[in-house]
Amino acid sequence: MIVRYRFGQPIETDAVLTKPAAETGEVRRFTVHRPGEPVEHEHDRSTEVSNPGEVEGNPLDASNLTDLLFFTYTMDPDDIVYGLGEQVRGINKRNFTYVSRCMDNARHTEDRHSLYSAHNFFIVSGRETFGAFFDTAGIISFDMGETDIDRIQVALEYPDCDLYLIEGEDPTDIVRQFRALVGRSYIPPKWAFGYQQSRWAYKTEDDFRDIARRYREAGIPLDAIYMDIDYMERYKSFTVDRERFPHFEKLTAELKGDGIHLVPIIDAGLKVEPDYDVYEEGVAENRFCKNAAGEDFTLGVWPGHCHLVDVMDPDNRRWFGDQYKKLLDLGIDGFWNDMNEPSIFYTEERLAEAYAKVDELRQGELDLNTFFDMVATFSGLSNNPADYELFYHTIDGKRVRHDRVHNLYGSNLSRAAGEAFCRLSPEKRILLFSRSSMIGMHRVSGIWTGDNMAWWSHLRLAVCQMPGIQMCGFLYCGPDLGGFGSDTNEELMTRWLQFSVFTPLMRNHSASRRAQELDTFKHVDTMRHIVELRYALLPYLYSEFVKASLADDLYFKPLAFEFAGDERARRVEDQLLVGESLMIAPVIEENARGRMVYLPEPMRMVRYRALDDYDTENLAAGDHYVSADLNEMVFFIRPGHAVPVAKPAPSTQAMDFDHLRVLANPGDAERITYTLYDDDGYTTDIDAPEHFHTIEVTASGARCATKQVELIG
Ligand code: MIG
């Protein structure tokens, strides 16, 4: 059951498809504080901080609550809080404050309150179990027991939102109801489940040919290579640098013939440059955000001076979406949308202030206070939330300041792209994922988790982020595997790759000094065996992904979602269920040669080294130390479940999905039934009955009326 409460006059986000009528009575579960009502200040954070590094705090902390709309809920000490999507820390979100304020922030440390997205949905599970979705485009903070260990406190910068309270049997049921409310999750083409290579370094046609050739020579399957900003002419979105890519169409076609898709980046900031058609048209047709004086707002990003399309206007979204046709026409069928928080390196206004400050400081003596003040002034030039107050959107003819709708910007930009693909390519799914997002965008796009680091803690973070992101609807997701920033090493890469076998988006991306394409490591064969496992599992992974989307379910689940009564399982944060049949327990510790694994039920362990070199073992429920050398990875098959596998090929396009083998763990069951989803990889007619295949496994073997299947040991 879902109840909606309305506060103030929220700006429409389009997150929810059909809104239930708003309830007028007392709000359930939460105590509501309205702006102006007195509050007790439990924590005083007004003290001056002497550490100049302390710049980014929670803008809505307990020291300024009186004027805010906020909601409180008292938790039981045993309650677990799930959700909030892309954020730092663990699966259980207690004890920290998460702020939905989409930010381009490249250091995802434990004290970071905001990342790139705004995922305002969480679940309390325990004494009482319910879900809450705060539908607002504005900035909102979720204090999950940081100020008061027992108290959830949700505060909004502006007192306008729809609160959806979701009552259900258990977290799984609540997720399903919530996802039905916000609509079916985006399903990319099948090739987007293959292994993908990226690096902010490929600059010419030859660079791309070279990567393709190297992967083919090393025998490592590969489905896509990413084009970072250097393919463009002077960083202008929707252009191609014809000096470095004289035969772009030929390159695209040639690689696609080999099963490799080129996936270009699209940046949000649109370069101010005469004769750049997007700029000229945008100005002429009045499509850009405005400054206070009503002129096109200018910000500095990669291309230099840029404008931002006003994506709050549906006609502008259509116009922006149509720009993608330029690349679709060149044979492109996948995109990643970057810098759409929107990221702002600087604004002229703030730059002028900074220069003025320097001029002023030059006149006097520089003491340490003024020195640090100067440093902070310059480091505060980029992505300064104060800049969100410098520009405006037009919504239904009214001028609206950006900060009121900030969290919707990247989401609406990617939505513009996703909706355009439905028009421009109605028969064939196009790959799209975005850095910034808000719930609602999940219907047309996936996300990646942005600029992580080659840190072990970020491998762990990725494990914890996946289920929370998926609860919020973004089923197609993944981290930059291996780490985007700082240098990776072979051990970290190997363990990360082993985990990434299971993430829907499996993309190696980096901007470090050390190259991290898989063939650059000493044990290339180990890397190849891991990627081959991904391809072998594709029938299962793809099937589980699509079925999760169709059923508003999760593909990655915390153990607690299936084993709610098991106190141990409820607290596990480094193992995940992947679809209906598998559990994973990735090695995420440096120099480990195994790990403790908790089995909530008896499972069949597979210890994999290579396609023709693995062993299996039936393990009882409980704790196990499981060894896993660097070239080994383990995964677990749940009792009464089956996993269809295929023979890997250099790309998904070259694979045979009609002749499958089946791994199974019968447990006590005499007969196991697995429903396999499979299609041509592109169809938009997902629901068609011919895409569903029933596989039956008994002691005498595996059977399927529509695919050839064979049971293996
Ligand atoms: O300011 O395009 O997160 O994946 O390689 C950095 C260059 C801009 C940030 C993205 C990253 C990408 C990088 N971009």
XYZ file of C-alpha atoms and ligand atoms in Angstrom:
727
model
C 0.000 0.000 0.000
C 1.288 3.432 -0.950
C 0.154 6.680 0.625
C 1.085 10.084 -0.742
C 1.349 13.261 1.310
C 1.892 16.612 -0.291
C 3.909 19.463 1.210
C 4.005 22.902 -0.354
C 4.024 23.076 -4.121
C 6.631 20.721 -5.481
C 7.899 21.204 -9.014
C 6.982 18.193 -11.144
C 9.848 15.688 -11.434
C 7.997 13.032 -13.464
C 9.524 10.394 -11.199
C 6.124 8.831 -10.529
C 3.929 7.564 -13.337
C 0.492 7.584 -11.718
C 0.109 9.423 -8.451
C -2.327 8.152 -5.846
C -4.588 10.911 -4.488
C -2.849 12.855 -1.732
C -3.802 11.959 1.847
C -4.746 14.837 4.090
C -4.690 13.217 7.520
C -1.807 12.887 9.919
C 1.419 11.578 8.378
C 2.189 7.983 9.300
C 5.529 6.857 10.686
C 7.179 10.288 10.605
C 6.845 13.289 12.855
C 6.633 16.356 10.671
C 8.256 19.672 11.496
C 7.078 22.595 9.405
C 9.196 25.675 8.731
C 8.977 28.249 11.523
C 8.004 25.803 14.271
C 10.474 25.817 17.145
C 13.004 22.997 17.362
C 15.453 21.868 19.978
C 18.940 22.145 18.615
C 20.498 18.920 19.687
C 23.796 19.449 18.002
C 25.508 22.746 17.685
C 27.642 22.868 14.582
C 28.059 26.602 14.544
C 31.589 26.485 15.972
C 34.203 27.909 13.613
C 36.296 25.092 12.182
C 39.977 25.718 12.356
C 40.810 23.074 9.783
C 40.632 24.797 6.404
C 40.244 21.428 4.691
C 36.781 21.110 6.230
C 34.876 22.570 3.312
C 32.002 20.367 2.339
C 29.567 19.799 5.174
C 25.916 18.935 5.208
C 24.128 22.134 4.167
C 21.042 21.075 6.092
C 22.549 20.018 9.398
C 20.981 20.332 12.828
C 22.167 23.879 13.344
C 19.657 25.479 10.993
C 16.547 23.338 11.230
C 13.995 25.866 12.473
C 13.260 27.230 9.031
C 13.113 23.884 7.331
C 10.529 21.270 6.554
C 11.849 18.118 8.137
C 10.688 14.657 9.143
C 11.845 12.482 12.003
C 11.472 8.802 12.766
C 12.800 6.959 15.791
C 14.527 3.718 14.896
C 14.828 0.601 16.942
C 18.486 -0.199 17.641
C 18.115 -3.322 15.504
C 16.552 -1.659 12.468
C 18.445 -1.654 9.212
C 18.095 1.154 6.670
C 18.478 0.266 2.993
C 18.507 2.346 -0.152
C 19.519 5.922 -1.016
C 21.195 4.620 -4.152
C 24.570 5.943 -5.154
C 26.228 7.037 -1.923
C 29.344 6.166 0.075
C 29.621 3.650 2.938
C 27.762 0.395 3.487
C 24.559 -1.353 2.479
C 23.039 -0.415 5.839
C 22.857 3.379 5.674
C 22.687 4.043 9.434
C 24.939 6.482 11.312
C 25.754 8.954 8.558
C 24.087 11.841 6.757
C 23.536 11.483 3.027
C 22.647 14.562 1.041
C 20.979 14.437 -2.347
C 22.808 17.240 -4.059
C 24.229 16.068 -7.364
C 27.917 16.924 -7.355
C 30.955 16.295 -9.514
C 33.168 15.109 -6.758
C 36.139 12.937 -7.536
C 37.016 11.832 -4.006
C 34.487 9.329 -2.766
C 35.791 9.209 0.768
C 33.868 8.000 3.790
C 32.987 11.544 4.848
C 31.500 12.566 1.506
C 27.843 13.510 1.877
C 26.965 13.763 -1.802
C 27.949 12.011 -4.995
C 26.535 12.536 -8.503
C 22.962 11.461 -8.016
C 19.776 12.052 -6.032
C 18.102 8.804 -5.026
C 15.598 9.781 -2.358
C 14.206 6.353 -1.537
C 14.978 4.288 1.538
C 13.572 1.368 3.494
C 13.496 0.894 7.245
C 13.532 -2.800 8.067
C 13.066 -4.161 11.559
C 10.585 -3.407 14.330
C 8.549 -1.577 11.733
C 9.187 -2.077 8.035
C 8.296 0.573 5.480
C 9.663 2.536 2.561
C 9.771 6.282 2.015
C 10.294 8.183 -1.219
C 10.719 11.949 -1.101
C 9.843 13.217 -4.532
C 11.538 16.577 -4.904
C 13.936 18.177 -7.359
C 15.486 20.199 -4.557
C 18.317 19.489 -2.161
C 17.425 17.127 0.660
C 19.416 15.502 3.442
C 18.974 12.161 5.149
C 20.493 12.086 8.619
C 20.314 8.365 9.356
C 21.382 8.582 12.973
C 24.456 10.759 12.729
C 23.130 13.523 14.979
C 21.102 11.211 17.206
C 21.969 7.537 16.896
C 18.321 6.455 17.025
C 16.805 9.088 14.830
C 16.229 9.481 11.126
C 15.916 13.120 10.218
C 15.088 14.102 6.662
C 15.401 17.827 5.918
C 14.539 19.750 2.758
C 16.071 22.992 1.591
C 12.701 24.102 0.215
C 9.493 22.900 1.873
C 8.031 21.326 -1.244
C 7.747 17.611 -1.871
C 5.524 14.609 -2.263
C 6.230 12.000 0.366
C 5.292 8.455 -0.603
C 5.029 6.041 2.293
C 5.143 2.425 1.263
C 3.842 -0.268 3.577
C 4.612 -3.852 2.718
C 5.422 -7.310 3.989
C 9.179 -7.092 3.682
C 11.886 -5.091 1.867
C 11.457 -7.087 -1.362
C 7.751 -6.342 -1.428
C 8.400 -2.656 -0.687
C 10.960 -2.424 -3.478
C 8.452 -3.983 -5.889
C 5.701 -1.578 -4.930
C 8.035 1.385 -5.181
C 9.360 0.328 -8.550
C 5.846 -0.231 -9.886
C 5.156 3.352 -8.801
C 8.133 4.777 -10.704
C 8.013 2.469 -13.714
C 9.980 -0.273 -15.403
C 13.765 -0.075 -15.382
C 15.760 0.536 -18.546
C 17.041 -2.514 -20.413
C 20.114 -1.942 -22.615
C 20.980 -4.062 -25.663
C 22.555 -7.457 -24.968
C 26.012 -6.415 -26.156
C 26.108 -3.951 -23.249
C 26.487 -6.988 -20.978
C 29.778 -7.880 -22.614
C 33.166 -6.718 -21.406
C 33.904 -3.075 -22.265
C 37.165 -1.153 -22.400
C 37.683 2.528 -21.770
C 40.462 4.940 -20.881
C 40.665 8.710 -20.973
C 43.571 8.502 -23.400
C 42.390 7.143 -26.740
C 42.687 9.971 -29.221
C 42.891 8.735 -32.808
C 41.375 6.128 -35.088
C 44.513 4.088 -34.688
C 44.220 4.100 -30.906
C 40.819 2.420 -31.212
C 41.948 -0.078 -33.818
C 44.907 -0.856 -31.644
C 42.826 -1.638 -28.557
C 40.531 -3.867 -30.600
C 43.472 -5.690 -32.139
C 45.183 -6.182 -28.786
C 42.075 -7.720 -27.215
C 41.509 -9.995 -30.175
C 45.160 -11.070 -30.145
C 45.080 -11.755 -26.421
C 41.873 -13.744 -26.941
C 40.001 -11.644 -24.392
C 36.342 -11.109 -25.339
C 35.395 -7.475 -25.902
C 32.123 -5.826 -26.915
C 32.798 -2.101 -26.695
C 35.457 0.571 -26.603
C 34.646 3.960 -25.143
C 35.418 7.300 -26.682
C 36.258 9.917 -24.066
C 36.230 13.656 -24.792
C 39.179 13.596 -27.208
C 37.139 12.299 -30.156
C 35.290 15.595 -30.326
C 36.312 18.723 -32.118
C 37.345 21.107 -29.340
C 35.130 19.236 -26.861
C 31.958 20.189 -28.695
C 29.237 17.644 -27.980
C 27.857 15.892 -31.076
C 30.899 16.712 -33.210
C 33.746 14.470 -34.359
C 37.284 15.732 -34.829
C 37.755 14.938 -38.497
C 41.494 15.426 -38.386
C 41.958 12.625 -35.912
C 38.960 10.632 -37.213
C 38.902 11.168 -40.985
C 37.065 7.856 -41.544
C 34.857 7.739 -38.468
C 31.990 5.858 -40.175
C 34.402 3.333 -41.621
C 36.014 2.784 -38.234
C 32.629 2.324 -36.571
C 31.468 -0.149 -39.218
C 34.746 -2.038 -39.266
C 34.799 -2.531 -35.500
C 31.122 -3.392 -35.367
C 31.777 -6.069 -37.965
C 34.122 -7.532 -35.382
C 31.460 -7.259 -32.640
C 32.937 -4.127 -31.052
C 30.783 -1.052 -30.483
C 32.224 2.435 -30.125
C 30.554 4.351 -27.307
C 31.150 8.118 -27.358
C 30.821 10.427 -24.373
C 28.436 13.387 -24.458
C 29.196 16.348 -22.197
C 26.503 18.612 -20.816
C 28.293 21.944 -21.289
C 27.752 23.188 -24.868
C 30.597 25.255 -26.230
C 30.078 28.898 -27.018
C 31.544 29.075 -30.511
C 30.225 30.821 -33.607
C 29.344 28.356 -36.371
C 28.925 25.464 -33.938
C 25.384 24.502 -34.986
C 24.248 23.412 -31.530
C 25.342 26.733 -30.091
C 23.915 28.817 -32.935
C 20.566 27.024 -32.866
C 20.371 27.040 -29.084
C 20.866 30.809 -28.989
C 18.535 31.505 -31.893
C 15.794 29.265 -30.516
C 16.226 30.465 -26.942
C 17.055 27.049 -25.467
C 19.690 27.860 -22.867
C 19.529 28.576 -19.137
C 19.604 32.280 -18.314
C 21.528 34.388 -15.821
C 19.846 36.961 -13.555
C 20.019 39.561 -16.334
C 18.157 37.241 -18.713
C 21.170 36.496 -20.901
C 22.362 32.990 -21.784
C 24.192 31.755 -18.692
C 27.897 31.047 -19.194
C 29.973 28.512 -17.285
C 33.446 27.096 -17.813
C 33.888 23.366 -18.445
C 36.133 21.364 -20.829
C 35.302 23.319 -23.990
C 35.886 26.654 -22.221
C 32.874 28.959 -22.147
C 29.680 26.951 -22.363
C 25.923 27.241 -22.143
C 23.522 24.733 -20.639
C 20.349 23.656 -22.363
C 17.301 24.350 -20.203
C 16.158 20.760 -19.801
C 13.159 21.693 -17.699
C 11.371 22.525 -20.938
C 10.039 19.482 -22.840
C 10.620 21.088 -26.218
C 14.250 21.779 -25.335
C 14.631 18.161 -24.255
C 13.341 17.060 -27.604
C 15.771 19.382 -29.366
C 18.693 18.159 -27.285
C 17.701 14.516 -27.811
C 17.549 15.033 -31.560
C 21.235 16.026 -31.562
C 22.126 12.381 -30.896
C 20.912 11.573 -34.381
C 24.146 13.048 -35.736
C 26.092 10.213 -34.135
C 23.445 7.530 -34.644
C 23.728 8.328 -38.352
C 27.455 7.595 -38.182
C 26.783 4.086 -36.895
C 26.944 4.768 -33.152
C 24.519 2.842 -30.921
C 25.639 3.626 -27.391
C 26.413 6.736 -25.328
C 27.577 7.819 -21.871
C 26.441 11.208 -20.614
C 28.995 12.998 -18.461
C 29.311 16.265 -16.506
C 25.549 16.592 -16.174
C 25.217 17.377 -12.441
C 25.866 19.915 -14.069
C 29.575 20.111 -13.387
C 30.862 23.687 -13.288
C 34.619 24.290 -13.315
C 34.068 28.000 -12.853
C 31.678 30.847 -13.501
C 32.848 34.282 -14.602
C 31.132 35.772 -11.566
C 33.096 33.707 -9.071
C 36.316 34.044 -11.026
C 35.994 37.836 -10.944
C 35.525 37.663 -7.169
C 38.609 35.492 -6.810
C 40.754 37.844 -8.904
C 39.480 40.789 -6.873
C 40.449 38.992 -3.703
C 43.969 38.385 -4.973
C 44.308 42.051 -5.943
C 43.161 43.009 -2.471
C 45.479 40.564 -0.732
C 48.389 41.877 -2.753
C 47.957 45.261 -1.118
C 48.474 44.001 2.437
C 50.569 41.545 4.416
C 49.751 37.903 3.713
C 49.268 36.132 7.033
C 48.240 32.512 7.338
C 44.553 33.257 7.685
C 44.473 35.296 4.517
C 46.650 32.706 2.805
C 44.220 29.897 3.577
C 41.344 32.143 2.669
C 42.936 32.646 -0.739
C 43.491 28.910 -1.202
C 39.866 28.205 -0.266
C 38.663 30.891 -2.672
C 40.406 29.159 -5.545
C 39.537 25.609 -4.579
C 35.946 26.792 -4.184
C 35.807 27.920 -7.797
C 34.781 24.505 -9.078
C 31.413 22.941 -8.401
C 30.462 25.525 -5.851
C 26.790 25.087 -4.899
C 26.523 28.878 -4.591
C 26.710 28.910 -8.392
C 23.371 27.093 -8.520
C 21.859 30.430 -7.513
C 23.277 32.208 -10.554
C 21.068 30.781 -13.270
C 17.467 30.115 -14.155
C 15.118 27.771 -15.932
C 11.729 28.460 -17.417
C 9.013 26.105 -16.220
C 5.505 26.633 -17.579
C 6.402 30.188 -18.449
C 7.787 30.959 -14.974
C 11.384 31.713 -14.096
C 12.776 29.178 -11.593
C 16.214 29.442 -10.009
C 18.444 26.457 -10.697
C 19.006 25.407 -7.075
C 15.300 24.557 -6.739
C 15.554 21.922 -9.463
C 19.254 21.179 -9.323
C 18.935 17.434 -8.770
C 16.805 17.060 -11.864
C 19.310 18.528 -14.303
C 21.415 15.518 -15.289
C 18.421 13.291 -15.043
C 16.398 15.369 -17.495
C 19.348 15.678 -19.838
C 19.775 11.912 -20.049
C 16.044 11.509 -20.220
C 16.127 13.755 -23.280
C 18.566 11.294 -24.851
C 16.678 8.171 -23.786
C 13.356 9.495 -25.036
C 14.988 10.499 -28.311
C 16.227 6.933 -28.818
C 12.676 5.640 -28.510
C 11.721 7.998 -31.365
C 14.865 7.696 -33.473
C 15.443 3.988 -32.995
C 12.073 2.437 -32.147
C 13.072 -1.094 -33.135
C 16.502 -1.307 -31.612
C 17.636 -0.587 -28.056
C 20.462 1.933 -27.701
C 22.956 1.819 -24.810
C 22.808 4.819 -22.491
C 24.164 5.527 -19.057
C 24.594 8.747 -17.218
C 26.762 10.081 -14.420
C 24.109 12.203 -12.738
C 20.636 10.862 -12.149
C 17.436 11.111 -10.220
C 14.753 8.471 -9.846
C 12.619 8.602 -13.001
C 15.602 8.593 -15.323
C 15.957 4.865 -14.545
C 13.220 4.226 -17.137
C 15.474 5.252 -20.016
C 19.059 5.009 -18.802
C 21.543 3.317 -16.531
C 24.297 4.944 -14.454
C 27.940 4.403 -13.662
C 29.334 5.423 -10.307
C 31.760 8.068 -11.551
C 35.334 8.819 -10.614
C 36.303 6.188 -8.080
C 39.895 5.297 -7.230
C 42.049 2.215 -7.581
C 41.596 1.578 -3.865
C 40.577 -1.643 -2.150
C 38.060 0.380 -0.169
C 36.458 1.385 -3.460
C 36.140 -2.203 -4.568
C 34.267 -2.801 -1.347
C 32.260 0.381 -1.882
C 31.188 -0.864 -5.314
C 29.899 -4.100 -3.772
C 27.832 -2.125 -1.266
C 26.572 0.426 -3.787
C 25.076 -2.012 -6.277
C 21.968 -3.184 -4.375
C 21.139 0.325 -3.100
C 21.367 1.757 -6.604
C 19.171 -1.001 -7.965
C 16.532 -0.499 -5.270
C 16.138 2.993 -6.690
C 15.448 1.569 -10.144
C 18.858 1.794 -11.796
C 19.358 -1.853 -12.661
C 22.013 -1.182 -15.290
C 24.933 0.041 -13.238
C 28.558 -0.576 -12.436
C 31.750 1.081 -11.217
C 34.841 1.913 -13.273
C 36.424 -1.468 -12.690
C 40.042 -1.396 -11.659
C 39.559 2.164 -10.419
C 39.361 5.409 -12.405
C 41.880 7.527 -10.514
C 45.270 6.545 -9.024
C 47.305 3.614 -10.277
C 45.900 0.139 -10.071
C 47.962 -3.025 -9.681
C 47.554 -6.559 -10.937
C 46.137 -7.993 -7.725
C 43.518 -5.277 -7.285
C 42.612 -5.488 -10.957
C 42.209 -9.255 -10.765
C 39.940 -9.154 -7.717
C 37.950 -6.283 -9.133
C 37.485 -8.094 -12.422
C 36.304 -11.169 -10.522
C 33.601 -9.112 -8.837
C 32.708 -7.311 -12.067
C 31.876 -10.610 -13.749
C 28.499 -10.050 -12.081
C 27.845 -6.298 -12.495
C 25.461 -5.444 -15.355
C 27.886 -2.803 -16.626
C 31.360 -4.363 -16.819
C 33.591 -1.526 -17.947
C 37.276 -1.002 -17.296
C 37.832 2.773 -17.312
C 40.674 4.864 -15.978
C 42.609 8.088 -16.154
C 45.660 6.957 -14.247
C 49.277 7.011 -15.340
C 49.385 3.250 -15.398
C 47.520 1.683 -18.282
C 45.027 -0.936 -17.155
C 43.829 -2.675 -20.282
C 43.765 -6.343 -19.363
C 46.565 -7.359 -21.713
C 49.011 -5.054 -19.932
C 49.223 -7.343 -16.908
C 51.616 -10.209 -16.397
C 49.019 -12.968 -16.048
C 46.948 -12.205 -19.130
C 45.605 -15.742 -19.098
C 44.020 -15.182 -15.676
C 42.348 -12.015 -16.951
C 41.109 -13.878 -20.014
C 39.705 -16.739 -17.948
C 37.758 -14.303 -15.778
C 36.258 -12.461 -18.751
C 35.435 -15.818 -20.343
C 33.457 -16.716 -17.241
C 31.449 -13.526 -17.707
C 30.604 -14.584 -21.252
C 29.840 -18.144 -20.177
C 27.389 -16.782 -17.604
C 25.772 -14.307 -20.020
C 22.608 -16.351 -20.674
C 21.986 -16.365 -16.933
C 23.076 -12.792 -16.177
C 21.092 -11.316 -19.056
C 18.061 -13.396 -18.229
C 18.143 -12.426 -14.556
C 18.628 -8.772 -15.445
C 15.675 -8.584 -17.827
C 13.423 -10.596 -15.528
C 14.299 -8.260 -12.639
C 13.349 -5.289 -14.775
C 10.055 -6.858 -15.844
C 9.137 -7.860 -12.293
C 10.277 -4.579 -10.642
C 12.687 -6.728 -8.715
C 16.379 -6.613 -7.828
C 19.183 -8.316 -9.700
C 21.623 -7.742 -6.806
C 20.101 -8.400 -3.399
C 21.497 -8.143 0.108
C 21.237 -11.554 1.802
C 18.734 -10.100 4.243
C 16.190 -9.722 1.453
C 15.886 -13.498 1.157
C 16.860 -14.609 4.659
C 15.102 -12.036 6.820
C 14.836 -14.284 9.847
C 18.544 -15.079 9.874
C 20.291 -12.625 12.198
C 23.688 -13.374 10.687
C 22.504 -12.967 7.104
C 20.879 -9.639 7.960
C 24.270 -8.129 8.807
C 26.286 -9.403 5.859
C 27.593 -6.531 3.725
C 30.194 -8.221 1.534
C 28.201 -10.987 -0.100
C 25.328 -10.522 -2.537
C 22.663 -12.590 -4.196
C 22.823 -12.314 -7.984
C 19.507 -13.234 -9.519
C 17.581 -16.227 -8.243
C 20.316 -18.872 -8.382
C 23.647 -17.352 -7.343
C 25.368 -15.906 -4.320
C 28.744 -14.197 -4.578
C 31.353 -13.572 -1.900
C 34.060 -11.606 -3.701
C 37.568 -11.341 -2.291
C 37.948 -7.633 -1.584
C 40.951 -7.680 0.709
C 44.508 -7.080 -0.386
C 46.824 -10.095 -0.236
C 44.028 -12.396 0.880
C 44.051 -15.923 -0.517
C 40.537 -16.719 0.579
C 37.898 -15.387 2.909
C 35.203 -16.265 5.397
C 31.841 -16.863 3.762
C 28.517 -17.168 5.515
C 26.035 -19.558 3.919
C 22.459 -19.002 5.095
C 21.532 -22.325 3.468
C 23.510 -25.244 2.040
C 25.005 -24.230 -1.287
C 27.095 -25.662 -4.037
C 30.381 -23.815 -4.344
C 32.062 -23.449 -7.715
C 35.769 -22.662 -7.563
C 36.648 -21.401 -11.004
C 40.068 -21.064 -12.605
C 39.214 -21.534 -16.271
C 36.358 -22.877 -18.388
C 37.842 -26.357 -18.366
C 39.365 -26.072 -14.919
C 36.968 -25.704 -12.023
C 35.762 -27.779 -9.120
C 32.552 -27.835 -7.179
C 31.779 -28.709 -3.587
C 28.555 -28.945 -1.634
C 28.820 -26.926 1.545
C 26.570 -26.985 4.586
C 24.888 -23.842 5.902
C 27.066 -21.793 8.247
C 30.542 -20.268 8.260
C 33.283 -21.464 5.977
C 36.780 -20.360 5.256
C 36.978 -20.598 1.492
C 40.341 -20.434 -0.191
C 40.721 -18.543 -3.448
C 44.147 -17.990 -4.943
C 44.549 -14.952 -7.128
C 43.720 -16.989 -10.226
C 40.654 -18.519 -8.578
C 37.210 -17.185 -7.930
C 34.335 -18.739 -6.098
C 30.599 -18.404 -6.477
C 27.726 -20.337 -5.005
C 24.627 -21.970 -6.451
C 21.577 -21.966 -4.223
C 19.753 -25.243 -3.593
C 16.979 -26.027 -6.049
C 18.440 -23.677 -8.609
C 20.065 -23.821 -12.025
C 22.385 -21.611 -14.045
C 22.399 -21.794 -17.840
C 25.808 -21.164 -19.406
C 27.042 -20.693 -22.961
C 30.286 -21.076 -24.819
C 32.193 -17.774 -24.808
C 33.163 -16.065 -28.056
C 35.150 -12.909 -28.859
C 31.923 -10.866 -28.562
C 28.281 -11.420 -27.566
C 27.360 -11.098 -31.250
C 29.437 -14.185 -32.041
C 27.909 -16.281 -29.264
C 25.464 -19.102 -29.623
C 22.612 -18.660 -27.153
C 20.687 -21.644 -28.510
C 23.021 -24.404 -27.356
C 23.391 -24.105 -23.635
C 24.737 -26.095 -20.784
C 23.275 -26.064 -17.307
C 24.977 -26.008 -13.930
C 22.662 -26.983 -11.118
C 22.373 -27.519 -7.426
C 19.324 -29.779 -7.013
C 19.453 -29.700 -3.213
C 16.431 -31.740 -2.090
C 14.454 -30.980 -5.232
C 13.659 -33.719 -7.707
C 12.933 -31.225 -10.411
C 14.192 -27.704 -10.932
C 12.573 -25.246 -13.293
C 14.441 -22.237 -14.597
C 12.815 -19.589 -16.769
C 15.334 -18.294 -19.239
C 14.789 -14.938 -20.877
C 16.536 -14.525 -24.225
C 16.061 -12.329 -27.275
C 17.986 -11.063 -30.285
C 19.713 -8.524 -28.068
C 18.011 -5.486 -29.558
C 14.260 -5.954 -29.607
C 12.061 -3.371 -27.924
C 9.263 -5.938 -27.718
C 10.637 -7.339 -24.488
C 7.432 -8.951 -23.249
C 6.957 -11.207 -26.277
C 6.244 -14.766 -25.027
C 8.808 -16.336 -27.390
C 11.569 -14.731 -25.305
C 10.800 -16.987 -22.350
C 12.159 -20.528 -22.288
C 11.480 -23.114 -19.635
C 14.413 -25.302 -18.657
C 13.743 -28.355 -16.528
C 16.431 -30.208 -14.655
C 15.999 -33.669 -13.148
C 18.411 -36.429 -12.206
C 18.252 -37.657 -15.782
C 19.361 -34.366 -17.310
C 18.179 -30.975 -18.530
C 15.334 -30.403 -20.985
C 13.987 -27.419 -22.845
C 11.484 -27.319 -25.721
C 12.995 -24.264 -27.416
C 16.764 -24.382 -26.734
C 19.266 -27.211 -26.743
C 20.391 -27.808 -23.193
C 22.773 -30.228 -21.566
C 23.376 -30.748 -17.848
C 27.012 -30.508 -16.738
C 28.741 -31.387 -13.484
O 36.412 16.299 -15.600
O 35.847 13.063 -19.801
O 33.603 10.801 -14.760
O 34.743 9.082 -16.618
O 36.882 10.074 -18.163
C 36.542 14.947 -15.919
C 36.865 12.882 -18.871
C 35.552 14.585 -16.983
C 34.683 12.663 -15.796
C 34.145 11.280 -15.968
C 35.251 10.378 -16.447
C 35.805 10.891 -17.756
C 36.319 12.323 -17.557
N 35.228 13.174 -17.057
